[in-house]
PDB file of C-alpha atoms in Angstrom:
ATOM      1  CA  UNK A   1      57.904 -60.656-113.486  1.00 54.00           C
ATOM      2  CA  UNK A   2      58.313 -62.682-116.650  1.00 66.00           C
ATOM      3  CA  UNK A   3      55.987 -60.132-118.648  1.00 69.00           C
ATOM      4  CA  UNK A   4      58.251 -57.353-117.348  1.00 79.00           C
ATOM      5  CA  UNK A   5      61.106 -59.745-118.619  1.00 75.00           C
ATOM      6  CA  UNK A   6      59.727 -60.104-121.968  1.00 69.00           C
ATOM      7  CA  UNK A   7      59.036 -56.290-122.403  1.00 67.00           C
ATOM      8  CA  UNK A   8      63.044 -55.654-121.403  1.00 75.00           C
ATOM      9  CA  UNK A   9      63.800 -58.670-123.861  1.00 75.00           C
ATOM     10  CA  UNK A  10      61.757 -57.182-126.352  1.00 69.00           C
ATOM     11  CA  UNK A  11      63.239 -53.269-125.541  1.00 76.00           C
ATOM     12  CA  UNK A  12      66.403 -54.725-126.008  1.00 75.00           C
ATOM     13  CA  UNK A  13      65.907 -56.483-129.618  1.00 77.00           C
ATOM     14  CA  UNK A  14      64.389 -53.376-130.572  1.00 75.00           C
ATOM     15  CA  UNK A  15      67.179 -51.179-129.127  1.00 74.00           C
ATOM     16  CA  UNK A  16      69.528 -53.398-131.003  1.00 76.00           C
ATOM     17  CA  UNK A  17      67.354 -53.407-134.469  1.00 74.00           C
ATOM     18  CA  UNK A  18      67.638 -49.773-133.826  1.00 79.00           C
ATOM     19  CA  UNK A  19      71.295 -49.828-133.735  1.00 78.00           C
ATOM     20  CA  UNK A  20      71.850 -52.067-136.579  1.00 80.00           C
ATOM     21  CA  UNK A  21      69.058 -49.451-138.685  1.00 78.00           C
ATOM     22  CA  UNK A  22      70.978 -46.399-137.948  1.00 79.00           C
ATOM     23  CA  UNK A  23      74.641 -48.225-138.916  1.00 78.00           C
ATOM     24  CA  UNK A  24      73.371 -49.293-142.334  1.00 79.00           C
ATOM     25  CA  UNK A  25      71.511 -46.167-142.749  1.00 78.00           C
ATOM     26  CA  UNK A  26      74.746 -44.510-141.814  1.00 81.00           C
ATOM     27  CA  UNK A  27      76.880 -46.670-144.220  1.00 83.00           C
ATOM     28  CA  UNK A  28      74.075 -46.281-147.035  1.00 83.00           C
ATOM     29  CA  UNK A  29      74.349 -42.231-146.882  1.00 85.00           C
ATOM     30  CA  UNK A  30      78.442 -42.886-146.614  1.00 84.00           C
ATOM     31  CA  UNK A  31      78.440 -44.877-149.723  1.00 85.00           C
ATOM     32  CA  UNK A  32      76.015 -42.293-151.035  1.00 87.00           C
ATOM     33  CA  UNK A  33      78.497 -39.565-150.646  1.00 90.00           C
ATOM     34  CA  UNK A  34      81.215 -41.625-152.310  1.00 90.00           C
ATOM     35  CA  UNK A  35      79.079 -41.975-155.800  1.00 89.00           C
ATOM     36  CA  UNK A  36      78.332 -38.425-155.115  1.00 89.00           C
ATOM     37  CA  UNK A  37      82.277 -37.463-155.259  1.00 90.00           C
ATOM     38  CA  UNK A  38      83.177 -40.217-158.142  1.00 90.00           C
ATOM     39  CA  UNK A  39      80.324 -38.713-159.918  1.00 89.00           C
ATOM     40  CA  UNK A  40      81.240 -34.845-159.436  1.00 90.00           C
ATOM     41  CA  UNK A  41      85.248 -36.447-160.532  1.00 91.00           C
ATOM     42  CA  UNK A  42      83.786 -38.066-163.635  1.00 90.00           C
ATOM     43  CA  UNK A  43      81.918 -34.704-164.866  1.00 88.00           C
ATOM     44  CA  UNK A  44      84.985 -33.013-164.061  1.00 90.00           C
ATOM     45  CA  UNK A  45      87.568 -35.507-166.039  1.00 90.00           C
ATOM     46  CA  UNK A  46      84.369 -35.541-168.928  1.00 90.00           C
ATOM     47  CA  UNK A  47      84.978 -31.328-169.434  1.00 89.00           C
ATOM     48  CA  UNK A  48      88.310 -31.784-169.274  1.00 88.00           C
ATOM     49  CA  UNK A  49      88.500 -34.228-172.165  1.00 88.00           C
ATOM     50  CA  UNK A  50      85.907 -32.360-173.775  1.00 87.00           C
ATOM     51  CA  UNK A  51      88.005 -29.389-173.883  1.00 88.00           C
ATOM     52  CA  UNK A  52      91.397 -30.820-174.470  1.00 85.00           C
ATOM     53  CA  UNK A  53      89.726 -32.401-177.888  1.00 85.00           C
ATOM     54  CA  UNK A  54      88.139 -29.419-178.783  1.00 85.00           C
ATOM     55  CA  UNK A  55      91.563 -27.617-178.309  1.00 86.00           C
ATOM     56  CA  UNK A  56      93.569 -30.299-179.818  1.00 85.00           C
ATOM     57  CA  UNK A  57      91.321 -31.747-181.966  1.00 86.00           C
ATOM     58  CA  UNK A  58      91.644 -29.048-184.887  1.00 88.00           C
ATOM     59  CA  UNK A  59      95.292 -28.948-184.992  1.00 88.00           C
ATOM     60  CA  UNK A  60      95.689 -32.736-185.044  1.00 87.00           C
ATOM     61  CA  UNK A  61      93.304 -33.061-187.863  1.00 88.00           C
ATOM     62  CA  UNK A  62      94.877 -30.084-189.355  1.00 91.00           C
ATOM     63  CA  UNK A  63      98.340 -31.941-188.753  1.00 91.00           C
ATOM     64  CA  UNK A  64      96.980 -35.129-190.370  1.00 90.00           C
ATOM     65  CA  UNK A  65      95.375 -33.628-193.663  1.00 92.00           C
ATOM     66  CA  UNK A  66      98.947 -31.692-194.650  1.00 93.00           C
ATOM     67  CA  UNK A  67     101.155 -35.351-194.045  1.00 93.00           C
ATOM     68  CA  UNK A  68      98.266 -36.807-196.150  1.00 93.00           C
ATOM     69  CA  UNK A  69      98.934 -34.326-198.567  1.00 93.00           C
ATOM     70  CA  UNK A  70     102.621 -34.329-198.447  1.00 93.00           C
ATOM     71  CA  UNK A  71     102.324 -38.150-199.401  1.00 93.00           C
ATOM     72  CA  UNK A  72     100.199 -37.534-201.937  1.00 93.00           C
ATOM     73  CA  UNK A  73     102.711 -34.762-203.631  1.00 92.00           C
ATOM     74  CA  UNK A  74     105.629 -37.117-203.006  1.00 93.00           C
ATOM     75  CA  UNK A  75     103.612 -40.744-204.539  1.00 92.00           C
ATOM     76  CA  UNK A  76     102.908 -37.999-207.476  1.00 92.00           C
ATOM     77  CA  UNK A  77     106.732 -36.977-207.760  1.00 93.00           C
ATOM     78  CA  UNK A  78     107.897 -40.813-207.446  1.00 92.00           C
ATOM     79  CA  UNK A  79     104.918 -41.438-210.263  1.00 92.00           C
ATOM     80  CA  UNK A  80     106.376 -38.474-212.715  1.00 93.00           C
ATOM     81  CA  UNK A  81     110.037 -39.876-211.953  1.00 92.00           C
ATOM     82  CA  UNK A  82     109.000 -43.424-212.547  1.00 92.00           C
ATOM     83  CA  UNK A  83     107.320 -42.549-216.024  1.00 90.00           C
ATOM     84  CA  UNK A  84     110.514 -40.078-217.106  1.00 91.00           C
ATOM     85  CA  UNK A  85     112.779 -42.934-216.763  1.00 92.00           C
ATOM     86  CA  UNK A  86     110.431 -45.801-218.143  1.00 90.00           C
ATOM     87  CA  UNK A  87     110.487 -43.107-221.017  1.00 91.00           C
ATOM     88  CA  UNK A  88     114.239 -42.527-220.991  1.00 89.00           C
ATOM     89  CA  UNK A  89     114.545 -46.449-220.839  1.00 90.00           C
ATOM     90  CA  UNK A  90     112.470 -46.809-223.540  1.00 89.00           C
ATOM     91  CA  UNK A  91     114.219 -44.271-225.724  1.00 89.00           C
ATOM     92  CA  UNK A  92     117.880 -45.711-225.051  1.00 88.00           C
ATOM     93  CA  UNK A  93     116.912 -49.295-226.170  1.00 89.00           C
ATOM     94  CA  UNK A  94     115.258 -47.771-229.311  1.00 89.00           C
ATOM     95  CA  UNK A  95     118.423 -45.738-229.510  1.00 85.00           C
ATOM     96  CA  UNK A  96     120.831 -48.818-229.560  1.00 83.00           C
ATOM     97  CA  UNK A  97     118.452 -50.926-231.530  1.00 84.00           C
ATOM     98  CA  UNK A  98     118.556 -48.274-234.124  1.00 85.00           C
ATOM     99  CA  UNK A  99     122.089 -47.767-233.609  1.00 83.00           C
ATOM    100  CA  UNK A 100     122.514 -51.552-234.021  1.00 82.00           C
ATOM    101  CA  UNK A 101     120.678 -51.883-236.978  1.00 86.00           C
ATOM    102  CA  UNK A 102     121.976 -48.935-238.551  1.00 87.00           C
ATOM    103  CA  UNK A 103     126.113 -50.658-238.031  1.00 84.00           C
ATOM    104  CA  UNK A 104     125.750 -54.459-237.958  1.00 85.00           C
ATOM    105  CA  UNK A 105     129.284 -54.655-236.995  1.00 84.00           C
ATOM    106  CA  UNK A 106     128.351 -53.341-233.475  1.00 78.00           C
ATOM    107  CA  UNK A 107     126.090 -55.923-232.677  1.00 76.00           C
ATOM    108  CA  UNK A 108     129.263 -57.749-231.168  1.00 79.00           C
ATOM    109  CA  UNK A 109     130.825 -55.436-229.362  1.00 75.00           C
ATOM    110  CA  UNK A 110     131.166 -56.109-225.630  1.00 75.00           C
ATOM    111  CA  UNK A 111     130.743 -52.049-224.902  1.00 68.00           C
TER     112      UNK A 111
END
């Protein structure tokens, strides 16, 4: 009787290692099929980015180079105006100094 025992001891601890096998096996080949879907969602949300840059891409760029331009053309228009009225500046004081040297009497004249 007590080898019969141990062979229904041992049946059992098997039965159970059996049990506990086929759970984790069962929760390996779950968790298997979870990196399965997050990898089929990643290759989907990689084509969509792909695509959405390749459409979007261009224009932005596109978008980008004519403001760059634009800032250039208006720095070159503030650089002209600049230099016309450092000119014009320059001309005026010339202007009065010549107009000052030309009629002494002005030289005091509040206006």
């Amino acid at each position: 009787m007590g080898a019969t025992r141990l062979a229904q001891q041992g049946t059992s601890t098997v039965a159970s290692a059996t049990s506990t096998l086929h759970d984790g096996a069962d929760g390996v080949s779950a968790g298997a099929q979870q990196i399965a879907r997050a990898t089929r969602q990643i290759d989907d949300l990689s084509g969509r980015l792909d695509r959405a840059a390749a459409d979007r891409l261009p224009g932005t760029v596109s978008a980008l180079v004519t403001t760059a331009r634009l800032t250039t053309d208006g720095l070159d228009a503030v650089h002209t105006a600049t230099s016309a009225t450092h000119k014009g500046t320059s001309r005026a004081v010339g202007d009065l100094i010549d107009l000052a040297d030309s009629h002494p009497e002005l030289r005091d004249d509040p206006v």
